PDB file of C-alpha atoms in Angstrom:
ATOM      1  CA  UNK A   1     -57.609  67.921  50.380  1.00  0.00           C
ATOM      2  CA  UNK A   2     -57.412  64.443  49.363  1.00  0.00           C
ATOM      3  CA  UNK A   3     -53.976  64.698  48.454  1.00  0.00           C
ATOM      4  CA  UNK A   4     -52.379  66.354  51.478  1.00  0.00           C
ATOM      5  CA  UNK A   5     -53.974  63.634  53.742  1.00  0.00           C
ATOM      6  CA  UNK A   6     -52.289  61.221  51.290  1.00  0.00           C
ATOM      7  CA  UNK A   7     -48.777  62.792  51.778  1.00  0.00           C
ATOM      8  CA  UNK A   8     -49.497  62.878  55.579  1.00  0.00           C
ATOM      9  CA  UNK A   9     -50.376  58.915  55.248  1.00  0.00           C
ATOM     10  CA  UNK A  10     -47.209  58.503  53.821  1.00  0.00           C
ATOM     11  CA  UNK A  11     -45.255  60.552  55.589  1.00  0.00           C
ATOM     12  CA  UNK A  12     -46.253  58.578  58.824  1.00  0.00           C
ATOM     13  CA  UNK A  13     -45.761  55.559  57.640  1.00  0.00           C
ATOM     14  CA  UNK A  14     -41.926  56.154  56.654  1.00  0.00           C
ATOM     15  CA  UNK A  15     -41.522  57.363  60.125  1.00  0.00           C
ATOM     16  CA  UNK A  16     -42.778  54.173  61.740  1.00  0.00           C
ATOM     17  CA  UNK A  17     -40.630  52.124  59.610  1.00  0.00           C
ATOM     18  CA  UNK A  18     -37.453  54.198  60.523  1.00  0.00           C
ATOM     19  CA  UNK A  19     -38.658  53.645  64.231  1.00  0.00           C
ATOM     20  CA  UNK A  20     -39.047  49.654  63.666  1.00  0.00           C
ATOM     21  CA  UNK A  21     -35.762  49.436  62.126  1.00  0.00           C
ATOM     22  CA  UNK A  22     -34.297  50.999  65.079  1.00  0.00           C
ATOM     23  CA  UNK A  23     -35.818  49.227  67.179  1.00  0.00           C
ATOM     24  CA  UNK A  24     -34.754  45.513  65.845  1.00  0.00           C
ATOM     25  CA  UNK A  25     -31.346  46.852  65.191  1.00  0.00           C
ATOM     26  CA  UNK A  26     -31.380  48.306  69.210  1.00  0.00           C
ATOM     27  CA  UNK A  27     -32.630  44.361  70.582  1.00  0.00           C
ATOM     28  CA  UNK A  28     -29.623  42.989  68.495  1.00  0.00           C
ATOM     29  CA  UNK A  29     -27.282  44.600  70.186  1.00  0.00           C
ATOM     30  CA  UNK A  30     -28.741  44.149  73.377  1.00  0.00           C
ATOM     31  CA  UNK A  31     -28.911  40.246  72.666  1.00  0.00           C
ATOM     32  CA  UNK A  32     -25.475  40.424  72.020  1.00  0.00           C
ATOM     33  CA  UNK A  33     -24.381  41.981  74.611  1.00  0.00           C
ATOM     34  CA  UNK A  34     -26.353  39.955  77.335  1.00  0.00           C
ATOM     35  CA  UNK A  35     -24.597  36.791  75.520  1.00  0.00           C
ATOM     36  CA  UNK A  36     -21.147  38.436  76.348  1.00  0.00           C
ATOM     37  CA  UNK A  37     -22.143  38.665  80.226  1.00  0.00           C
ATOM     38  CA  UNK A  38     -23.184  35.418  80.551  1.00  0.00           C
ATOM     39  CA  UNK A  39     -19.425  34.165  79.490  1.00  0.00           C
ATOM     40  CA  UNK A  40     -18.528  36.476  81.703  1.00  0.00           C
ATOM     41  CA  UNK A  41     -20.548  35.372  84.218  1.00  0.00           C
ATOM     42  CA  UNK A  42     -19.789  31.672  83.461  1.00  0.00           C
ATOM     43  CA  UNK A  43     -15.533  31.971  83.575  1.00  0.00           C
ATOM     44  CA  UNK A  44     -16.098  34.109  86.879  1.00  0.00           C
ATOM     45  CA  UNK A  45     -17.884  31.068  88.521  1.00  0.00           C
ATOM     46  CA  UNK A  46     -15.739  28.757  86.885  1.00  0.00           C
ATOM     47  CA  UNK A  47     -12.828  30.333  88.378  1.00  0.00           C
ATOM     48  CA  UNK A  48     -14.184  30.904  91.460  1.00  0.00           C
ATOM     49  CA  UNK A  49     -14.968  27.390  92.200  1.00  0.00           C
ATOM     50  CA  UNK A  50     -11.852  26.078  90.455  1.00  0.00           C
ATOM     51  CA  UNK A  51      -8.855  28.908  89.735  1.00  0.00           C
ATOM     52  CA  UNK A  52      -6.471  27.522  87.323  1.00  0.00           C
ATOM     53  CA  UNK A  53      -3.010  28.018  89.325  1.00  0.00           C
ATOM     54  CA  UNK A  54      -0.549  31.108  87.436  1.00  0.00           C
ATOM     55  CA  UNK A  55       2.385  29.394  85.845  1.00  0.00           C
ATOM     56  CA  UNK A  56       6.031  30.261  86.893  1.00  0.00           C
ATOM     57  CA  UNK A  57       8.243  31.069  83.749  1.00  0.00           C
ATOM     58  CA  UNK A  58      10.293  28.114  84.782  1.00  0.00           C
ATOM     59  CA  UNK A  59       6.787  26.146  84.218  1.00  0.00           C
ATOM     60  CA  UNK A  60       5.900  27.699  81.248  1.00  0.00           C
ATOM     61  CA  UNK A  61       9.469  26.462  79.820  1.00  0.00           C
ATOM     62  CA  UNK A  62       8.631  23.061  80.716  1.00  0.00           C
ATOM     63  CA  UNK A  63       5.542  22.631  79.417  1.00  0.00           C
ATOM     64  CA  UNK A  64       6.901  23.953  76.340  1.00  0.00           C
ATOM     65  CA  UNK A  65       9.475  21.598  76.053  1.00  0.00           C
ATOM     66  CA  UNK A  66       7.335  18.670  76.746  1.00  0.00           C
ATOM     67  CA  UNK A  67       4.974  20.114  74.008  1.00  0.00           C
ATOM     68  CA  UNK A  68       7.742  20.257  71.689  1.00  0.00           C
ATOM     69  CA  UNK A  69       9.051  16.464  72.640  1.00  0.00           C
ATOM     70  CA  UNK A  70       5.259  15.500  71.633  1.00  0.00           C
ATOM     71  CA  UNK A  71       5.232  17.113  68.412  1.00  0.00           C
ATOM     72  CA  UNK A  72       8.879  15.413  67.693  1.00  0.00           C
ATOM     73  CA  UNK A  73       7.098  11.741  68.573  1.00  0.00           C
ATOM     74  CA  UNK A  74       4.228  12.005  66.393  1.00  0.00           C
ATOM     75  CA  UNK A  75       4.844  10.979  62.846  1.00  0.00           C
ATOM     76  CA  UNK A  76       3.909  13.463  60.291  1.00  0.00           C
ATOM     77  CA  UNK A  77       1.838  12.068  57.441  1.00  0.00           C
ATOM     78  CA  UNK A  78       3.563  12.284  53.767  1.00  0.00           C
ATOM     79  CA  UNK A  79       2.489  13.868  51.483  1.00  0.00           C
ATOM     80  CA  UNK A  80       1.483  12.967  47.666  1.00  0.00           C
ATOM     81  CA  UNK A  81       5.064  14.409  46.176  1.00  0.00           C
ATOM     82  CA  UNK A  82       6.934  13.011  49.412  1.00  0.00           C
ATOM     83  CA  UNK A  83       5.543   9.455  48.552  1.00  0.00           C
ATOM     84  CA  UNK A  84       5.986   9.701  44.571  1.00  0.00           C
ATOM     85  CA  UNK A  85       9.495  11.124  44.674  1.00  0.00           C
ATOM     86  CA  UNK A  86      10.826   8.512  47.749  1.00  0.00           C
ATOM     87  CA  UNK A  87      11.565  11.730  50.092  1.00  0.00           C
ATOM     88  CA  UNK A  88      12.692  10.965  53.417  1.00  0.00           C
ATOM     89  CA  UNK A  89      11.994  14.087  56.032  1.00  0.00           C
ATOM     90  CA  UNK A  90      15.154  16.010  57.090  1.00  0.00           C
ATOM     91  CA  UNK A  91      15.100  14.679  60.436  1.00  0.00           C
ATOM     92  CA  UNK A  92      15.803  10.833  58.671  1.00  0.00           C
ATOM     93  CA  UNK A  93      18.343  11.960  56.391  1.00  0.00           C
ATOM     94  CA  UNK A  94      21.002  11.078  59.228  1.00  0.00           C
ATOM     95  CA  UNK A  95      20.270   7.396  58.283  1.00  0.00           C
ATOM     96  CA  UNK A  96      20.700   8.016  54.872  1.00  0.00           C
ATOM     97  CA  UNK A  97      24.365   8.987  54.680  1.00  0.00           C
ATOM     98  CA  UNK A  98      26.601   7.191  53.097  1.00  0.00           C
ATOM     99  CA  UNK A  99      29.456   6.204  54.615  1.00  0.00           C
ATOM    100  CA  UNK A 100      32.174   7.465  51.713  1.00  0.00           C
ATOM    101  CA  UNK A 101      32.927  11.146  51.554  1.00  0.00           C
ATOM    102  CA  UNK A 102      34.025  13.171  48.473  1.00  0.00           C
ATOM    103  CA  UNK A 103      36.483  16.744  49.319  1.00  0.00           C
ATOM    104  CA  UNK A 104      34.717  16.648  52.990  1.00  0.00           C
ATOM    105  CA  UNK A 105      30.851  16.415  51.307  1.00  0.00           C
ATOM    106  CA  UNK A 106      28.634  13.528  52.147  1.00  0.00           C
ATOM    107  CA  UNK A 107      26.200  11.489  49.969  1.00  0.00           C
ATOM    108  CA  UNK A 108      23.019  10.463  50.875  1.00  0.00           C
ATOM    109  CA  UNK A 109      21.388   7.061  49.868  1.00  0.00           C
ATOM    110  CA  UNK A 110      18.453   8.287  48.170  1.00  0.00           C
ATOM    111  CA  UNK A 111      16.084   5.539  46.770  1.00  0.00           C
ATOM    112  CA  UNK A 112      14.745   5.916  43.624  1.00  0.00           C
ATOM    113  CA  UNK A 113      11.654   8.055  42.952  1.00  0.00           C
ATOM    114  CA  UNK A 114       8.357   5.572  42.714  1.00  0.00           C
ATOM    115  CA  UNK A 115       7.245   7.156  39.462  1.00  0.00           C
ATOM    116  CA  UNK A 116      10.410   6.322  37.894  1.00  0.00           C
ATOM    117  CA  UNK A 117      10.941   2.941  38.932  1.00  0.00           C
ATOM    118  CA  UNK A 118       7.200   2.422  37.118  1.00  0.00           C
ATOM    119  CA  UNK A 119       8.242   3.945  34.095  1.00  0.00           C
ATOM    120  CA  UNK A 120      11.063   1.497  33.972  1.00  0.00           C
ATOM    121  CA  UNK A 121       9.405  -1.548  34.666  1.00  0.00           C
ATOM    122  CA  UNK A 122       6.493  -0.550  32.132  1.00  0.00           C
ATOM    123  CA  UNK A 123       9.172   0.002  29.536  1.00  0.00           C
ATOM    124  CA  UNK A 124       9.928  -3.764  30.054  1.00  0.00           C
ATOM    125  CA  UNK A 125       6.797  -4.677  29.801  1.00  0.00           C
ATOM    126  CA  UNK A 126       5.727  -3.185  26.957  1.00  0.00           C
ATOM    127  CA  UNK A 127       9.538  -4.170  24.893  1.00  0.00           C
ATOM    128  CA  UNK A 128       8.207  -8.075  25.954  1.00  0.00           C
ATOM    129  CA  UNK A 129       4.293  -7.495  24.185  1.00  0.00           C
ATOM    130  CA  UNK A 130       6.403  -5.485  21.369  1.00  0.00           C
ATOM    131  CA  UNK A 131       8.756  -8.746  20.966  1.00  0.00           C
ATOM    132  CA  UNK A 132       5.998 -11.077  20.926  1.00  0.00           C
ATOM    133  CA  UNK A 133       3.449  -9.366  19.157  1.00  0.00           C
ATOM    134  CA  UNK A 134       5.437  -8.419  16.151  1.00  0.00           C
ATOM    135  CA  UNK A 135       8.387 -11.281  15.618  1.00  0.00           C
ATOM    136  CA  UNK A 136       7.276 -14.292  17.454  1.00  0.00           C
ATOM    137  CA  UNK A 137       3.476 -14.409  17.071  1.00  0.00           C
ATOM    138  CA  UNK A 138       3.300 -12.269  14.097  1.00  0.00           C
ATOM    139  CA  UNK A 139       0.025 -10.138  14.835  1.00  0.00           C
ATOM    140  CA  UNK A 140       1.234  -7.139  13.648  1.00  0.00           C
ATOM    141  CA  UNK A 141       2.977  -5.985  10.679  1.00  0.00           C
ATOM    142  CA  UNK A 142       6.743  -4.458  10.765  1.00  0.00           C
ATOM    143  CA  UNK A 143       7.565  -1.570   8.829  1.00  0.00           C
ATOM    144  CA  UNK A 144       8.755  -3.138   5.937  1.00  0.00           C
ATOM    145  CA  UNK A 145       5.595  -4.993   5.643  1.00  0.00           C
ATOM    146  CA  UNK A 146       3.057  -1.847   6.196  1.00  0.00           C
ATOM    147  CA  UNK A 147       5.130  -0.611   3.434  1.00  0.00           C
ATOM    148  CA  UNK A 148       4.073  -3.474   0.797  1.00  0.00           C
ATOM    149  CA  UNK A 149       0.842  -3.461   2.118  1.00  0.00           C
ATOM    150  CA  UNK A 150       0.582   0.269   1.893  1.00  0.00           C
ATOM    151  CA  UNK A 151       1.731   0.473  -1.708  1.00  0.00           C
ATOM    152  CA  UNK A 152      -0.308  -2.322  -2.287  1.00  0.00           C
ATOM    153  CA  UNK A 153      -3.651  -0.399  -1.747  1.00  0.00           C
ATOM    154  CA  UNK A 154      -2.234   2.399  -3.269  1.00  0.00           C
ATOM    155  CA  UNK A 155      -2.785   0.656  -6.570  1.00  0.00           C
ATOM    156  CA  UNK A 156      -5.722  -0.916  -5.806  1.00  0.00           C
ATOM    157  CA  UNK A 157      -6.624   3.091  -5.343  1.00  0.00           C
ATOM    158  CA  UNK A 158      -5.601   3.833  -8.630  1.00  0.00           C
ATOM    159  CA  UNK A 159      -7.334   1.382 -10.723  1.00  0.00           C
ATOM    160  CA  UNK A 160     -10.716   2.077  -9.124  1.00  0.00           C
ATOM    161  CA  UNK A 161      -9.957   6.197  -9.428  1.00  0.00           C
ATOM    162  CA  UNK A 162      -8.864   5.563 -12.521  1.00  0.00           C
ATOM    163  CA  UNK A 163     -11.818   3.333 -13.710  1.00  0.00           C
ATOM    164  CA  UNK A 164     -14.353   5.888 -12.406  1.00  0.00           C
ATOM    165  CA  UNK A 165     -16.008   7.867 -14.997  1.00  0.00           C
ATOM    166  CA  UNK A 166     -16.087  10.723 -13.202  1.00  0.00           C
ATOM    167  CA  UNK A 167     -12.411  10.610 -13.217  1.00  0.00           C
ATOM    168  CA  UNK A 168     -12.114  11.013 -16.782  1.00  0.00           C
ATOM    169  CA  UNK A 169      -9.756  13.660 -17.591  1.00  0.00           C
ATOM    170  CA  UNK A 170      -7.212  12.269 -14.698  1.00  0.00           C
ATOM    171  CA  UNK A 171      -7.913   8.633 -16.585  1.00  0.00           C
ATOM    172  CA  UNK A 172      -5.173   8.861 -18.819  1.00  0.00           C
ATOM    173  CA  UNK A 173      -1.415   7.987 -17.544  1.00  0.00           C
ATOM    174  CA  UNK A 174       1.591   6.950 -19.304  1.00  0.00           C
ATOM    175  CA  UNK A 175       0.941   3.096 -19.198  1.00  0.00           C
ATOM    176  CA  UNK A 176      -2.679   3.825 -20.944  1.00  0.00           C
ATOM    177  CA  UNK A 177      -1.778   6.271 -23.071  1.00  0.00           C
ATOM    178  CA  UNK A 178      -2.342   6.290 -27.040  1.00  0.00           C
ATOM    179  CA  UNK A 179      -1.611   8.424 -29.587  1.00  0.00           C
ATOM    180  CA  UNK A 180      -4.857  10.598 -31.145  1.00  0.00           C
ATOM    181  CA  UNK A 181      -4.640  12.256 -34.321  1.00  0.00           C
ATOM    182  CA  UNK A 182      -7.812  14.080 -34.025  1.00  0.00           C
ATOM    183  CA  UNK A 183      -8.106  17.973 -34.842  1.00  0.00           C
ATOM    184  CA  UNK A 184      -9.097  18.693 -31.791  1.00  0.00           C
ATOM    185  CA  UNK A 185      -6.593  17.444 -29.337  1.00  0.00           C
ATOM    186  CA  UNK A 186      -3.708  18.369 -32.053  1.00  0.00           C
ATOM    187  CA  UNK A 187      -5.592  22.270 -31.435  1.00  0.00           C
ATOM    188  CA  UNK A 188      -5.515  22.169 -27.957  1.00  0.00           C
ATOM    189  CA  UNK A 189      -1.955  20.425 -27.308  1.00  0.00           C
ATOM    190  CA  UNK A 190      -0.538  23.320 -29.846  1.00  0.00           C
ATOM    191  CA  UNK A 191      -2.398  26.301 -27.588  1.00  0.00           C
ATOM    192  CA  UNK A 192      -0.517  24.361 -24.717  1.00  0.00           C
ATOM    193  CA  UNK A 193       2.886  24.027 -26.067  1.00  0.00           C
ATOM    194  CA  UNK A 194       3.091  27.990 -27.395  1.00  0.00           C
ATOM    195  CA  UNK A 195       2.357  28.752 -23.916  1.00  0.00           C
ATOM    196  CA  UNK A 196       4.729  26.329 -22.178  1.00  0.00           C
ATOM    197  CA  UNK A 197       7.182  24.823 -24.340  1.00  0.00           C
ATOM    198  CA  UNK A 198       8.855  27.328 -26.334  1.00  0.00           C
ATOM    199  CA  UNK A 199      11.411  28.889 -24.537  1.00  0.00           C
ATOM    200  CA  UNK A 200      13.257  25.416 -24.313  1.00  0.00           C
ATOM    201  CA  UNK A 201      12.147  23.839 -27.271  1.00  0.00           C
ATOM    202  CA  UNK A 202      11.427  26.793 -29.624  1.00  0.00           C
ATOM    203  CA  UNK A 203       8.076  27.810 -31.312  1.00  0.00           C
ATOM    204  CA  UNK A 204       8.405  25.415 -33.937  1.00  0.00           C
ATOM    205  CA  UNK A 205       9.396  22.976 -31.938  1.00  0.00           C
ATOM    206  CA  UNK A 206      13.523  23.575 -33.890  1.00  0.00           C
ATOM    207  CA  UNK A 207      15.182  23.356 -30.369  1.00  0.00           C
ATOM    208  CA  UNK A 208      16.767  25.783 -28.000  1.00  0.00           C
ATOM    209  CA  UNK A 209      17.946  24.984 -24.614  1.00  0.00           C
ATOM    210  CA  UNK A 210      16.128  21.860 -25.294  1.00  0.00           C
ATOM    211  CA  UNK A 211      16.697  19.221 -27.853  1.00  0.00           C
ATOM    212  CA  UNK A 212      14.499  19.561 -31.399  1.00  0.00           C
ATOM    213  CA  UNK A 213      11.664  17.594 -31.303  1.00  0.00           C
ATOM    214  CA  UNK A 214      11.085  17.521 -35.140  1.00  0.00           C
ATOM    215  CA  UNK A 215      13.428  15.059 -36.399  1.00  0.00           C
ATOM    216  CA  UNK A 216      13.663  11.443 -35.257  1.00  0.00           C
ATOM    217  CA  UNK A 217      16.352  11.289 -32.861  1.00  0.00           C
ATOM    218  CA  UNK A 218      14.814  11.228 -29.171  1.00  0.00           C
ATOM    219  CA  UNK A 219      17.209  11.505 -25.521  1.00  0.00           C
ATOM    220  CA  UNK A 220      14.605   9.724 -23.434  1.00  0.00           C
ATOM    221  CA  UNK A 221      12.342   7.813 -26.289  1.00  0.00           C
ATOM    222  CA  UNK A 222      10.212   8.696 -29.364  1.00  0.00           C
ATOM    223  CA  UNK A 223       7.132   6.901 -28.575  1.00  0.00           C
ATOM    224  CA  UNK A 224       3.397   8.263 -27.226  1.00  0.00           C
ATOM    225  CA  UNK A 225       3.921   6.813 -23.635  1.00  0.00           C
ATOM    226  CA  UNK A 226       7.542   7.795 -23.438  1.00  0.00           C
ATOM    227  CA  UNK A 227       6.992  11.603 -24.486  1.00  0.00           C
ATOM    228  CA  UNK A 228       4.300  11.513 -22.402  1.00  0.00           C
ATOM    229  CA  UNK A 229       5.931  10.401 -18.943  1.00  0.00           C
ATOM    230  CA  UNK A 230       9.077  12.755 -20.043  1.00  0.00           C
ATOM    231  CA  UNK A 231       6.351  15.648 -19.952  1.00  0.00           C
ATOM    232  CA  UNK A 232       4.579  14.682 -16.329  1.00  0.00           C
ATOM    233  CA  UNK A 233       7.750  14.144 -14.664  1.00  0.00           C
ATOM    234  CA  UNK A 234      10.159  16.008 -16.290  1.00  0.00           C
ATOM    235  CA  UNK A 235      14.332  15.629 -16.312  1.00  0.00           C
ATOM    236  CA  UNK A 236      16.043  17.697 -13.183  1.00  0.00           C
ATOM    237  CA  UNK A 237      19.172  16.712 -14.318  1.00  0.00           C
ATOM    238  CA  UNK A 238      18.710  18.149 -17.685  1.00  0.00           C
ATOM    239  CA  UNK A 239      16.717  21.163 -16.788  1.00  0.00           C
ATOM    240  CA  UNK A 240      13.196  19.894 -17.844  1.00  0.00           C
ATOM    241  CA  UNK A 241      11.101  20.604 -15.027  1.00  0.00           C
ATOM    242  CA  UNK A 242       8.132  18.208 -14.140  1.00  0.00           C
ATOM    243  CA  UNK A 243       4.433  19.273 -15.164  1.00  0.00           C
ATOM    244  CA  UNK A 244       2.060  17.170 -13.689  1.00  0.00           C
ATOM    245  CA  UNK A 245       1.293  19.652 -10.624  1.00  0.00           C
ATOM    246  CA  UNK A 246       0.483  22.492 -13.391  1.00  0.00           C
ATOM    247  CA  UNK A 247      -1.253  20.245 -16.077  1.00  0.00           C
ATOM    248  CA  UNK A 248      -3.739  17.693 -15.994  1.00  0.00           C
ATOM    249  CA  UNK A 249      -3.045  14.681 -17.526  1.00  0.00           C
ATOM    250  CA  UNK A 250      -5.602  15.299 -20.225  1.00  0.00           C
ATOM    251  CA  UNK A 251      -3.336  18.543 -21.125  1.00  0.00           C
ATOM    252  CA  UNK A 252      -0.096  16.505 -20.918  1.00  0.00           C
ATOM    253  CA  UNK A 253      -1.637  13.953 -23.386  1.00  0.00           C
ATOM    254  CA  UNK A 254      -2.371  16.715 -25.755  1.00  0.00           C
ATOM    255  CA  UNK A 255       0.776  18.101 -26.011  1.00  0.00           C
ATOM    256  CA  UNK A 256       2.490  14.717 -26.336  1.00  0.00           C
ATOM    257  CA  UNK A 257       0.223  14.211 -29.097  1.00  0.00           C
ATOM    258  CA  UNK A 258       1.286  17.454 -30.433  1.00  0.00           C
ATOM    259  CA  UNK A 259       4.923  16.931 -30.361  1.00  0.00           C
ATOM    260  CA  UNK A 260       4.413  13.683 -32.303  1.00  0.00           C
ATOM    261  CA  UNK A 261       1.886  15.498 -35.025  1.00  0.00           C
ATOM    262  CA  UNK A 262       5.379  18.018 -36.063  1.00  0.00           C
ATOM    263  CA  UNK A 263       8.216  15.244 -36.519  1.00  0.00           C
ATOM    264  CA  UNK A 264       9.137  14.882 -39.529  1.00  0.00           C
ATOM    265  CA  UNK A 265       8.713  19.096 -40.236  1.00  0.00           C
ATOM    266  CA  UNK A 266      11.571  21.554 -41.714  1.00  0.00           C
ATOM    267  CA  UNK A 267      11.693  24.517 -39.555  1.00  0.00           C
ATOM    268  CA  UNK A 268      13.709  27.330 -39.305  1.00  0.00           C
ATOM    269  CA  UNK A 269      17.319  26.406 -38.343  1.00  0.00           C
ATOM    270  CA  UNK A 270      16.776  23.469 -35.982  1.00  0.00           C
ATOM    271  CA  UNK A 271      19.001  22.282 -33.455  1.00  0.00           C
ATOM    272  CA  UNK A 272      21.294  19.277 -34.273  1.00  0.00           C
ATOM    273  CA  UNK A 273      19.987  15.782 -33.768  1.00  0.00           C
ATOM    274  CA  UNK A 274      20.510  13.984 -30.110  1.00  0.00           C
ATOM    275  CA  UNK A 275      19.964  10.809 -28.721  1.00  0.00           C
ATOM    276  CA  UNK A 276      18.713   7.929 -30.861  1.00  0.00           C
ATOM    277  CA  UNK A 277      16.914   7.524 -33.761  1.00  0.00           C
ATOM    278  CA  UNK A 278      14.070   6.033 -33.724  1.00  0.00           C
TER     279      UNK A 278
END
């Protein structure tokens, strides 16, 4: 029993909601349409009291002319790309025409656009701060200069990498270089050399493509630093390519070392002698 009155409750109260909505929407329209009579209502007394006079066609073309002569006299208002590119309106261009004509076609006087005219003068300006900054009051530094100064640090760089313990196995270079006869570098720069060296050189070191690096003639100098610089940069024009981007410079100093340890051997038919002896 409960329930039923419940559903009756709501059932009620759905219909009065529908019936409220109606309502409101009902008084809207109503509003609105008692706000069209009253314009109604107001032009009708307006142009009772004062009725505006029907206009002849031959009136109606006046007025429109004189409308038209107004909108001619008032000066129209340029716009941002009219004033940065110098644009004069169509109706001006008459003054612009140059007297000359080429094959019947007119020229028109065109100043130049505002934007450019800036860019020119700023290029002027800044050529005069260039001038004096660089060659008369010397604040900055040409391009030669920078260069020195550039190489300059560049060393300066290299000394302090170089001098860095950390840096250890890149420490060694051709100017520092000296020549080791311990076991274990002589091991290591042999390892390196059958890997790298012998299909120019030969196993042995006898001499293939390459010159023999046993006996005591040398193309490019016989000594520690020399081998060693021949090694990290190589010889393009003889074929010798240059290993310091596949070797460190502790490997390259082991293999010079190496190729020191075996002059003086006897291998297997070696290569004849070139260069100098040393």
């Amino acid at each position: 029993m409960k329930e039923v009155v419940n559903n009756s409750w709501s059932t009620g109260n759905t219909s009065a909601d529908i019936v409220i909505v109606l309502m409101i929407i009902t008084s809207i329209m109503v509003l609105g349409v008692a706000i069209l009579m009253l314009k109604v209502i107001k032009f009708y007394v307006k142009e009772t009291i004062n009725p505006v006079p029907f206009a002849t066609p031959e009136e109606r073309e006046i007025r429109k002319l004189e409308a038209e002569a107004l909108r001619a006299l008032e000066k129209k208002k340029p716009t941002i790309w009219t004033k940065l590119m110098q644009l004069k309106p169509l109706e001006e261009e008459g003054s612009l025409v140059m007297e000359h004509k080429f094959d019947g076609i007119s020229e028109l006087n065109n100043p130049t656009p505002a934007w450019f005219m800036v860019l020119f003068y700023g290029t002027i300006i800044f050529g005069i701060g260039y001038f004096l900054n660089y060659h008369v009051f010397h604040y900055g530094k040409l391009q030669d200069e920078e260069y020195v100064a550039e190489i300059e640090k560049a060393a300066d760089d290299k000394v302090a990498f170089l001098s860095n313990p950390v840096n250890s196995a890149s420490a060694v270079n051709e100017n520092n270089i000296v020549q080791s006869k311990d076991a274990a570098v002589l091991k290591n720069g042999q390892a390196l050399f059958a890997t790298r060296c012998p299909p120019c050189h030969g196993e042995q070191g006898q001499g293939l493509v390459g010159p023999n690096l046993t006996d005591e003639y040398w193309l490019h100098g016989g000594k520690i630093k020399d081998v060693f610089k021949t090694i990290k940069y190589g010889v393009p024009e003889k074929g010798m390519i240059s290993w310091e981007k596949s070797m460190s410079a502790r490997q390259i100093a082991d293999i010079a070392n190496y190729v020191l340890s075996i002059q003086g051997t006897k291998p297997a038919d070696p290569k004849a002698p070139q260069g100098n002896k040393e």
